[in-house]
Short mmCIF file of C-alpha atoms and ligand atoms in Angstrom, two decimals:
data_model
loop_
_atom_site.label_atom_id
_atom_site.label_comp_id
_atom_site.label_asym_id
_atom_site.label_seq_id
_atom_site.Cartn_x
_atom_site.Cartn_y
_atom_site.Cartn_z
CA MET V 1007 51.44 13.29 7.08
CA HIS V 1008 54.51 11.92 5.30
CA ARG V 1009 55.52 8.34 4.65
CA PHE V 1010 59.24 8.44 5.40
CA GLN V 1011 59.82 6.30 8.45
CA VAL V 1012 62.65 4.90 10.53
CA LYS V 1013 62.45 1.11 10.69
CA GLY V 1014 65.18 -1.15 12.03
CA GLY V 1015 67.52 1.82 12.50
CA GLN V 1016 67.30 3.06 8.94
CA LEU V 1017 65.20 5.30 6.75
CA TRP V 1018 62.39 4.00 4.54
CA ALA V 1019 60.29 5.73 1.91
CA GLU V 1020 56.92 3.96 2.19
CA GLY V 1021 57.83 0.27 1.66
CA VAL V 1022 61.27 0.86 0.15
CA SER V 1023 64.65 1.16 1.87
CA VAL V 1024 66.24 4.42 0.75
CA GLU V 1025 69.69 2.87 1.18
CA ARG V 1026 68.72 0.33 -1.46
CA LEU V 1027 67.61 3.13 -3.78
CA ALA V 1028 70.94 4.92 -3.32
CA LYS V 1029 72.84 1.71 -4.10
CA GLU V 1030 70.77 1.03 -7.21
CA HIS V 1031 70.53 4.53 -8.63
CA GLY V 1032 73.48 6.40 -7.16
CA THR V 1033 73.56 9.77 -5.43
CA PRO V 1034 72.60 12.59 -5.30
CA LEU V 1035 69.08 11.23 -5.66
CA TYR V 1036 65.62 12.71 -5.20
CA VAL V 1037 63.11 10.28 -3.71
CA TYR V 1038 59.39 11.11 -3.65
CA SER V 1039 56.53 9.40 -1.85
CA ARG V 1040 53.43 9.19 -4.01
CA GLY V 1041 51.26 8.27 -1.04
CA THR V 1042 52.33 11.42 0.78
CA LEU V 1043 51.56 13.89 -1.97
CA VAL V 1044 48.26 12.27 -2.86
CA ASP V 1045 47.31 12.25 0.84
CA HIS V 1046 48.05 15.98 1.12
CA TYR V 1047 45.94 16.74 -1.94
CA ARG V 1048 43.03 14.60 -0.74
CA ARG V 1049 43.05 16.06 2.74
CA LEU V 1050 43.02 19.64 1.46
CA ASP V 1051 40.31 18.86 -1.09
CA ALA V 1052 38.20 17.19 1.61
CA ALA V 1053 38.79 19.96 4.17
CA LEU V 1054 37.38 22.51 1.69
CA GLY V 1055 34.54 20.14 0.84
CA GLU V 1056 31.71 22.21 2.27
CA VAL V 1057 32.36 25.14 -0.10
CA GLY V 1058 32.58 25.28 -3.90
CA HIS V 1059 36.29 25.11 -4.59
CA MET V 1060 39.06 24.07 -6.95
CA VAL V 1061 42.55 23.01 -5.86
CA CYS V 1062 45.13 24.08 -8.44
CA TYR V 1063 48.50 22.56 -7.60
CA ALA V 1064 51.31 25.10 -8.20
CA VAL V 1065 53.40 23.29 -10.80
CA LYS V 1066 56.58 25.28 -10.17
CA ALA V 1067 57.06 23.60 -6.78
CA ASN V 1068 57.77 20.25 -8.45
CA SER V 1069 56.95 19.76 -12.10
CA ASN V 1070 58.02 16.14 -12.64
CA LEU V 1071 55.51 14.36 -14.90
CA ALA V 1072 54.96 11.65 -12.29
CA VAL V 1073 54.02 14.23 -9.64
CA LEU V 1074 51.68 16.02 -12.07
CA GLY V 1075 50.26 12.71 -13.27
CA ALA V 1076 49.48 11.51 -9.75
CA LEU V 1077 47.66 14.77 -9.01
CA ALA V 1078 45.87 14.81 -12.39
CA ARG V 1079 44.46 11.37 -11.59
CA GLU V 1080 43.09 12.82 -8.35
CA GLY V 1081 41.29 15.48 -10.37
CA SER V 1082 43.57 18.33 -9.34
CA GLY V 1083 43.73 21.57 -11.27
CA PHE V 1084 47.07 23.24 -11.95
CA ASP V 1085 48.49 26.70 -11.40
CA ILE V 1086 51.05 27.36 -14.13
CA VAL V 1087 53.45 30.23 -14.70
CA SER V 1088 54.82 29.46 -18.18
CA GLY V 1089 54.04 27.78 -21.47
CA GLY V 1090 56.55 25.10 -20.51
CA GLU V 1091 54.56 24.25 -17.41
CA LEU V 1092 51.36 23.99 -19.47
CA HIS V 1093 53.18 21.60 -21.81
CA ARG V 1094 54.14 19.45 -18.82
CA VAL V 1095 50.59 19.42 -17.45
CA LEU V 1096 49.22 18.31 -20.83
CA LYS V 1097 51.89 15.59 -21.16
CA ALA V 1098 51.05 14.37 -17.66
CA GLY V 1099 47.37 13.98 -18.52
CA GLY V 1100 46.18 17.13 -16.73
CA ASP V 1101 43.08 18.96 -17.87
CA PRO V 1102 43.76 22.39 -19.45
CA LYS V 1103 40.25 23.43 -18.42
CA ARG V 1104 41.50 23.26 -14.83
CA CYS V 1105 44.63 25.38 -15.42
CA THR V 1106 45.16 28.96 -14.32
CA PHE V 1107 48.06 30.87 -15.81
CA ALA V 1108 49.79 33.39 -13.50
CA GLY V 1109 53.05 35.35 -13.74
CA VAL V 1110 54.01 38.95 -14.47
CA GLY V 1111 55.53 38.43 -17.90
CA LYS V 1112 53.55 36.11 -20.15
CA THR V 1113 54.83 36.35 -23.72
CA ARG V 1114 52.57 36.60 -26.75
CA GLU V 1115 53.53 33.07 -27.76
CA GLU V 1116 52.62 31.74 -24.29
CA ILE V 1117 49.27 33.53 -24.34
CA GLU V 1118 48.49 32.05 -27.77
CA PHE V 1119 49.46 28.56 -26.65
CA ALA V 1120 47.30 28.73 -23.52
CA LEU V 1121 44.37 30.17 -25.45
CA ARG V 1122 44.58 27.41 -28.06
CA LYS V 1123 44.62 24.78 -25.33
CA GLY V 1124 41.56 26.29 -23.68
CA ILE V 1125 42.81 26.97 -20.18
CA TYR V 1126 40.43 27.86 -17.36
CA CYS V 1127 41.73 31.37 -16.73
CA PHE V 1128 44.59 33.80 -17.26
CA VAL V 1129 45.66 35.77 -14.22
CA ALA V 1130 46.65 39.21 -15.47
CA GLU V 1131 49.24 41.00 -13.38
CA SER V 1132 49.18 44.45 -15.02
CA GLU V 1133 47.18 46.70 -17.29
CA ALA V 1134 49.71 46.25 -20.10
CA GLU V 1135 49.41 42.49 -19.85
CA MET V 1136 45.60 42.71 -19.95
CA ASP V 1137 45.93 44.71 -23.18
CA GLU V 1138 48.21 42.06 -24.68
CA ILE V 1139 45.88 39.19 -23.72
CA ASP V 1140 43.00 41.16 -25.29
CA ARG V 1141 44.98 41.72 -28.53
CA VAL V 1142 45.93 38.07 -28.87
CA ALA V 1143 42.40 36.85 -28.13
CA ARG V 1144 40.82 39.24 -30.65
CA ARG V 1145 43.22 38.01 -33.31
CA PHE V 1146 41.93 34.49 -32.55
CA LYS V 1147 38.36 35.85 -32.53
CA ARG V 1148 38.03 34.57 -28.99
CA ARG V 1149 37.43 35.93 -25.52
CA ALA V 1150 40.21 35.07 -23.09
CA PRO V 1151 38.97 34.16 -19.59
CA VAL V 1152 40.75 36.50 -17.18
CA ALA V 1153 41.17 37.24 -13.48
CA VAL V 1154 43.31 40.03 -12.09
CA ARG V 1155 45.94 39.37 -9.47
CA VAL V 1156 45.40 41.88 -6.71
CA ASN V 1157 48.23 42.93 -4.48
CA PRO V 1158 46.51 43.38 -1.11
CA ASP V 1159 49.62 44.98 0.45
CA ILE V 1160 49.83 42.46 3.30
CA ALA V 1161 53.24 41.28 4.51
CA ALA V 1162 53.49 37.51 4.87
CA GLY V 1163 55.99 34.72 4.37
CA GLY V 1164 59.18 33.84 6.13
CA HIS V 1165 61.71 35.53 3.86
CA GLU V 1166 61.99 38.71 1.78
CA LYS V 1167 62.48 36.64 -1.38
CA ILE V 1168 59.20 34.77 -0.88
CA THR V 1169 56.98 37.63 0.29
CA THR V 1170 54.82 38.65 -2.64
CA GLY V 1171 51.83 40.55 -1.30
CA THR V 1172 53.22 44.03 -0.61
CA TYR V 1173 53.81 47.05 -2.83
CA GLU V 1174 57.55 46.47 -2.44
CA ASN V 1175 57.39 43.63 -4.94
CA LYS V 1176 56.57 43.13 -8.57
CA PHE V 1177 53.42 41.05 -8.26
CA GLY V 1178 49.84 41.95 -8.96
CA VAL V 1179 47.88 45.17 -9.41
CA ALA V 1180 47.69 47.66 -6.54
CA TYR V 1181 44.44 47.24 -4.61
CA GLU V 1182 43.37 50.81 -5.31
CA ALA V 1183 43.78 50.42 -9.08
CA VAL V 1184 41.90 47.13 -9.43
CA ALA V 1185 38.33 48.37 -9.86
CA GLY V 1186 39.43 50.72 -12.67
CA LEU V 1187 41.24 47.93 -14.49
CA TYR V 1188 38.17 45.65 -14.32
CA GLY V 1189 36.10 48.53 -15.70
CA ARG V 1190 38.42 48.87 -18.70
CA ALA V 1191 38.68 45.10 -19.18
CA SER V 1192 34.89 44.79 -19.25
CA ARG V 1193 34.89 46.89 -22.44
CA MET V 1194 37.58 44.77 -24.18
CA ARG V 1195 36.20 42.50 -26.87
CA GLY V 1196 38.91 39.89 -26.31
CA ILE V 1197 38.38 39.56 -22.56
CA ALA V 1198 35.85 37.64 -20.48
CA ILE V 1199 36.11 38.53 -16.79
CA ARG V 1200 35.97 35.40 -14.65
CA GLY V 1201 37.47 35.95 -11.22
CA VAL V 1202 39.94 37.65 -8.95
CA GLN V 1203 43.18 36.34 -7.49
CA MET V 1204 45.73 37.03 -4.75
CA HIS V 1205 48.89 35.27 -3.60
CA ILE V 1206 50.51 36.88 -0.60
CA GLY V 1207 53.65 34.82 -0.05
CA SER V 1208 55.06 31.42 0.74
CA GLN V 1209 55.91 29.33 3.82
CA ILE V 1210 53.22 31.08 5.87
CA THR V 1211 52.82 29.22 9.16
CA ALA V 1212 49.74 30.85 10.74
CA PRO V 1213 46.22 31.64 9.48
CA GLY V 1214 46.58 35.35 10.40
CA PRO V 1215 48.03 36.71 7.13
CA PHE V 1216 45.48 34.77 5.03
CA VAL V 1217 42.61 36.03 7.20
CA ALA V 1218 43.88 39.63 7.03
CA ALA V 1219 44.26 39.50 3.25
CA ILE V 1220 40.85 37.87 2.69
CA ARG V 1221 39.19 40.49 4.92
CA LYS V 1222 40.85 43.24 2.91
CA MET V 1223 39.76 41.62 -0.36
CA ALA V 1224 36.18 40.81 0.67
CA PRO V 1225 34.59 44.19 -0.18
CA LEU V 1226 36.38 44.16 -3.55
CA VAL V 1227 35.19 40.61 -4.28
CA ARG V 1228 31.59 41.67 -3.55
CA GLU V 1229 31.95 44.76 -5.72
CA LEU V 1230 33.44 42.77 -8.62
CA LYS V 1231 30.74 40.15 -8.32
CA ALA V 1232 28.02 42.79 -8.50
CA ALA V 1233 29.65 44.78 -11.32
CA HIS V 1234 31.19 42.03 -13.46
CA GLY V 1235 29.70 38.76 -12.24
CA ILE V 1236 33.00 37.17 -11.22
CA GLY V 1237 32.65 33.50 -10.36
CA PHE V 1238 35.78 32.73 -8.34
CA PHE V 1239 38.20 34.15 -5.78
CA SER V 1240 41.63 32.54 -5.79
CA LEU V 1241 43.51 32.73 -2.51
CA GLY V 1242 46.85 31.69 -4.02
CA GLY V 1243 49.16 29.26 -2.25
CA GLY V 1244 51.62 29.78 0.57
CA VAL V 1245 50.70 27.34 3.33
CA GLY V 1246 53.94 26.55 5.19
CA ILE V 1247 55.31 23.15 6.11
CA VAL V 1248 57.54 21.78 8.89
CA TYR V 1249 61.18 22.13 7.88
CA ASP V 1250 62.77 22.44 11.29
CA PRO V 1251 61.29 20.04 13.81
CA ALA V 1252 62.70 22.12 16.67
CA LEU V 1253 60.79 25.19 15.49
CA ALA V 1254 57.51 23.32 15.51
CA SER V 1255 56.27 21.91 18.78
CA GLY V 1256 58.98 19.55 19.94
CA LEU V 1257 62.10 17.96 18.56
CA THR V 1258 60.44 14.97 17.00
CA ASP V 1259 57.77 16.69 14.94
CA TRP V 1260 59.01 15.63 11.52
CA TRP V 1261 59.24 12.03 12.64
CA GLU V 1262 55.85 12.31 14.31
CA ASN V 1263 54.55 12.95 10.79
CA ARG V 1264 53.41 16.49 11.40
CA THR V 1265 54.32 17.89 8.02
CA THR V 1266 52.29 21.06 8.07
CA GLN V 1267 52.92 23.79 10.56
CA LEU V 1268 49.62 25.45 9.77
CA THR V 1269 47.46 22.33 9.64
CA ILE V 1270 45.33 21.72 6.58
CA ASP V 1271 42.22 21.70 8.77
CA ASP V 1272 43.06 24.99 10.52
CA TYR V 1273 43.80 26.64 7.17
CA ALA V 1274 40.59 25.32 5.62
CA ARG V 1275 38.51 26.36 8.64
CA ALA V 1276 39.87 29.92 8.45
CA VAL V 1277 39.37 30.12 4.70
CA ILE V 1278 35.83 28.76 4.83
CA SER V 1279 34.67 31.02 7.62
CA GLU V 1280 36.13 34.12 5.90
CA THR V 1281 34.78 33.37 2.42
CA ARG V 1282 31.50 31.52 3.03
CA ASP V 1283 29.32 34.58 2.50
CA LEU V 1284 31.04 35.88 -0.64
CA GLY V 1285 28.99 33.69 -2.95
CA VAL V 1286 31.88 32.78 -5.25
CA GLN V 1287 33.89 29.61 -5.80
CA ILE V 1288 37.14 29.44 -3.85
CA GLN V 1289 40.37 28.49 -5.56
CA VAL V 1290 43.58 27.54 -3.73
CA GLU V 1291 47.01 27.07 -5.32
CA PRO V 1292 49.18 25.05 -2.95
CA GLY V 1293 52.65 23.99 -4.05
CA ARG V 1294 54.89 23.43 -1.05
CA LEU V 1295 52.05 22.05 1.07
CA ILE V 1296 51.43 19.20 -1.38
CA VAL V 1297 54.99 18.13 -2.25
CA GLY V 1298 57.41 19.70 0.27
CA ASN V 1299 57.42 16.85 2.73
CA ALA V 1300 56.78 14.25 0.04
CA GLY V 1301 60.42 14.33 -1.09
CA ILE V 1302 63.95 13.89 0.22
CA LEU V 1303 67.37 14.36 -1.35
CA LEU V 1304 69.88 11.58 -0.72
CA ALA V 1305 73.58 12.42 -0.71
CA ARG V 1306 76.72 10.51 0.13
CA VAL V 1307 79.55 11.86 2.27
CA LEU V 1308 82.67 12.26 0.14
CA TYR V 1309 85.13 13.66 2.67
CA VAL V 1310 85.32 14.97 6.18
CA LYS V 1311 87.63 17.94 6.60
CA ARG V 1312 88.64 19.61 9.84
CA THR V 1313 90.01 23.11 9.93
CA GLY V 1314 91.19 24.75 13.15
CA VAL V 1315 87.67 25.89 13.95
CA LYS V 1316 85.26 23.78 11.94
CA ARG V 1317 84.25 20.32 10.87
CA PHE V 1318 83.12 20.23 7.24
CA VAL V 1319 81.22 17.25 5.90
CA ILE V 1320 81.51 17.38 2.11
CA VAL V 1321 78.67 15.56 0.36
CA ASP V 1322 78.03 14.79 -3.31
CA ALA V 1323 74.88 16.95 -3.50
CA ALA V 1324 75.26 20.68 -3.92
CA MET V 1325 73.47 23.99 -4.36
CA ASN V 1326 72.83 23.18 -8.02
CA ASP V 1327 70.71 20.21 -6.86
CA LEU V 1328 68.91 22.00 -4.00
CA ILE V 1329 69.40 25.75 -3.93
CA ARG V 1330 67.05 26.72 -1.09
CA PRO V 1331 69.68 26.94 1.68
CA ALA V 1332 72.01 29.01 -0.54
CA LEU V 1333 69.26 31.21 -2.00
CA TYR V 1334 67.01 31.78 1.00
CA GLY V 1335 69.12 30.61 3.94
CA SER V 1336 66.48 27.92 4.36
CA TYR V 1337 66.64 25.22 6.99
CA HIS V 1338 66.53 21.59 5.90
CA GLU V 1339 66.78 18.76 8.40
CA ILE V 1340 69.72 16.49 7.49
CA VAL V 1341 69.86 12.98 8.93
CA PRO V 1342 72.08 9.95 8.49
CA VAL V 1343 70.14 7.21 6.73
CA ARG V 1344 71.46 4.52 9.07
CA GLN V 1345 71.17 4.44 12.85
CA LEU V 1346 68.95 7.45 13.07
CA ARG V 1347 68.84 8.86 16.52
CA SER V 1348 67.05 11.91 17.79
CA GLY V 1349 67.92 14.45 20.44
CA ALA V 1350 70.72 16.99 20.15
CA SER V 1351 72.03 16.20 23.64
CA ASP V 1352 73.80 13.03 22.54
CA PRO V 1353 77.46 13.63 23.56
CA GLU V 1354 78.85 12.27 20.27
CA TRP V 1355 77.16 15.04 18.33
CA VAL V 1356 79.50 17.69 16.96
CA PRO V 1357 78.96 21.08 15.29
CA THR V 1358 79.11 20.45 11.57
CA ASP V 1359 78.89 22.34 8.28
CA VAL V 1360 77.42 20.12 5.57
CA VAL V 1361 78.65 21.49 2.24
CA GLY V 1362 78.60 20.58 -1.44
CA PRO V 1363 81.42 20.47 -4.00
CA VAL V 1364 80.37 23.61 -5.94
CA CYS V 1365 82.89 26.43 -6.10
CA GLU V 1366 80.87 28.99 -4.12
CA SER V 1367 81.17 29.73 -0.41
CA GLY V 1368 77.37 29.81 -0.40
CA ASP V 1369 77.22 26.10 -1.27
CA VAL V 1370 76.32 25.14 2.29
CA PHE V 1371 73.38 23.01 3.43
CA CYS V 1372 73.83 23.85 7.11
CA ARG V 1373 76.31 25.60 9.38
CA ASP V 1374 77.46 24.64 12.87
CA ARG V 1375 74.67 22.15 13.29
CA LEU V 1376 75.00 19.43 15.92
CA MET V 1377 75.25 16.19 13.99
CA PRO V 1378 76.49 12.67 14.63
CA ASP V 1379 80.01 11.71 13.65
CA LEU V 1380 79.65 11.24 9.90
CA ARG V 1381 82.30 9.42 7.90
CA ALA V 1382 83.19 9.16 4.22
CA GLY V 1383 80.74 6.80 2.49
CA ASP V 1384 77.86 7.49 4.88
CA LEU V 1385 74.52 8.24 3.32
CA VAL V 1386 72.54 11.27 4.48
CA ALA V 1387 69.02 12.42 3.68
CA VAL V 1388 68.13 16.08 3.27
CA LEU V 1389 64.50 16.14 4.36
CA SER V 1390 61.55 18.21 3.09
CA ALA V 1391 63.19 18.57 -0.32
CA GLY V 1392 60.14 17.80 -2.47
CA ALA V 1393 59.20 21.42 -3.20
CA TYR V 1394 61.48 23.90 -4.97
CA GLY V 1395 64.17 21.21 -5.03
CA PHE V 1396 64.60 19.58 -8.42
CA SER V 1397 62.44 22.26 -10.07
CA MET V 1398 65.10 24.85 -9.18
CA ALA V 1399 68.06 22.58 -9.95
CA SER V 1400 70.62 23.69 -12.52
CA ASN V 1401 73.74 22.41 -14.22
CA TYR V 1402 76.00 24.97 -12.52
CA ASN V 1403 79.61 23.77 -12.38
CA SER V 1404 78.58 21.40 -15.21
CA ARG V 1405 77.05 18.99 -12.75
CA PRO V 1406 74.47 16.62 -14.28
CA ARG V 1407 71.14 16.90 -12.47
CA PRO V 1408 70.17 14.01 -10.17
CA ALA V 1409 67.76 11.20 -10.96
CA GLU V 1410 64.28 11.30 -9.46
CA ILE V 1411 62.53 8.24 -8.02
CA MET V 1412 58.82 7.88 -7.26
CA VAL V 1413 57.99 5.38 -4.54
CA ASP V 1414 54.50 3.93 -4.39
CA GLY V 1415 54.14 1.34 -1.64
CA ARG V 1416 56.79 -1.30 -2.25
CA ARG V 1417 57.43 -0.12 -5.80
CA ALA V 1418 60.04 2.42 -6.87
CA ARG V 1419 60.21 3.90 -10.35
CA VAL V 1420 62.80 6.13 -12.02
CA VAL V 1421 60.69 9.12 -13.08
CA ARG V 1422 63.64 11.07 -14.43
CA ARG V 1423 66.91 9.44 -15.27
CA ARG V 1424 70.15 10.93 -14.04
CA GLU V 1425 71.61 13.33 -16.58
CA SER V 1426 74.71 12.18 -18.42
CA ARG V 1427 77.75 14.16 -19.52
CA ALA V 1428 76.27 14.09 -23.03
CA ASP V 1429 73.14 15.80 -21.66
CA LEU V 1430 75.33 18.61 -20.34
CA ILE V 1431 76.38 19.77 -23.81
CA ARG V 1432 73.24 18.85 -25.76
CA GLY V 1433 72.38 21.61 -28.20
CA GLU V 1434 75.77 23.35 -27.90
CA ALA V 1435 78.16 23.98 -30.75
CA ARG V 1436 81.88 24.58 -30.75
C1 PLP Z 1266 54.39 30.09 -6.22
C2 PLP Z 1266 52.93 30.30 -6.33
C3 PLP Z 1266 52.05 29.47 -5.63
C4 PLP Z 1266 52.50 28.36 -4.71
O1 PLP Z 1266 53.14 28.80 -3.55
P1 PLP Z 1266 53.45 27.76 -2.37
O2 PLP Z 1266 54.07 28.59 -1.31
O3 PLP Z 1266 54.37 26.73 -2.90
O4 PLP Z 1266 52.15 27.18 -1.94
C5 PLP Z 1266 50.71 29.68 -5.81
N1 PLP Z 1266 50.23 30.66 -6.61
C6 PLP Z 1266 51.06 31.47 -7.30
C7 PLP Z 1266 50.48 32.52 -8.17
C8 PLP Z 1266 52.43 31.32 -7.17
O5 PLP Z 1266 53.25 32.14 -7.84
#
């Protein structure tokens, strides 16, 4: 459930008018709803309540300190993929003992940093990486807690760039090679075997792929528990959200507050019934599910341009601010902030390309979409922009990155100030 509502013909984030935020802070502007992300965390945590579990929020989805801080206060763990993300978690008040460290290319320096901070577990993604973690830990006269990421060779996820669980991609250790690697690791003096992990993909909108992967993993989990006493099985993240209301059941889904396509309860039910008998703690690593529909990106229309065949609405946000449409061809709902109407049958609606100012033909938020007659100066909201939005933003075309606002009830706080021109060249020399 999200807390962006239409009241009096305009869009509100919890108790704050987003038009007011745009006037005060300028555009492009990310606006997050604290209530929404905390609600998602609590509902997932509660839905898994009958089994031993840990929710580790995937920091890469949105790593703003205010997002991490809100989740840390809820007791969330964190799934990190770099030393920089661990630094953020610590600065936000997160507990290193609830951090798991994944990723195929951890550097020696990152391994040392995580070991010194006492993280919960490393997730090794290859034999060579296991050797490196062992070497670093022995030098520290420590044992590094480790799980192995298993590639279960299950296809899942809506796009080739976000499918991770097949042998076509770089992640994890092939299922067949896993038992051998655990055997070797058990003889390493710098390694303490703790668990096993998988992560099959992202934006998965049905329980099927999770169930198939868990069923494939179950015999291995039992074997590893018997042989090495593993204590947890991490299922990774990947639960999909509603981006396109028309794809979910009915045009109004987003506004009806259905933010998850695979509901939290259906996901939890499937997970619990498939893992109940394994006798290990369950770990989940949701990113998109927690923050995706807890954020929007506000942009102002700069110009409207008609060519012989097209109407282009040029806005002040671009692919450097939100790269998902350009990178993955992702759908984001785009709505005018004032006089929101629903229903694509409205006769005033015209096919529109909403584009940004960046010098790339790929800098397009949507193509030929039926939209109301937007004019210069109008404010639009790109919905479902809380995950993989700001965290993937860049300074391409020397565009300062947007400010980020956290709304909590009637309060709104700048949680990252807009970058200045001086920020753009910080650290450079001529
Ligand atoms: C990216 C990632 C996640 C989170 O994926 P979502 O689709 O955002 O839930 C979880 N675990 C690992 C290891 C990841 O790389």
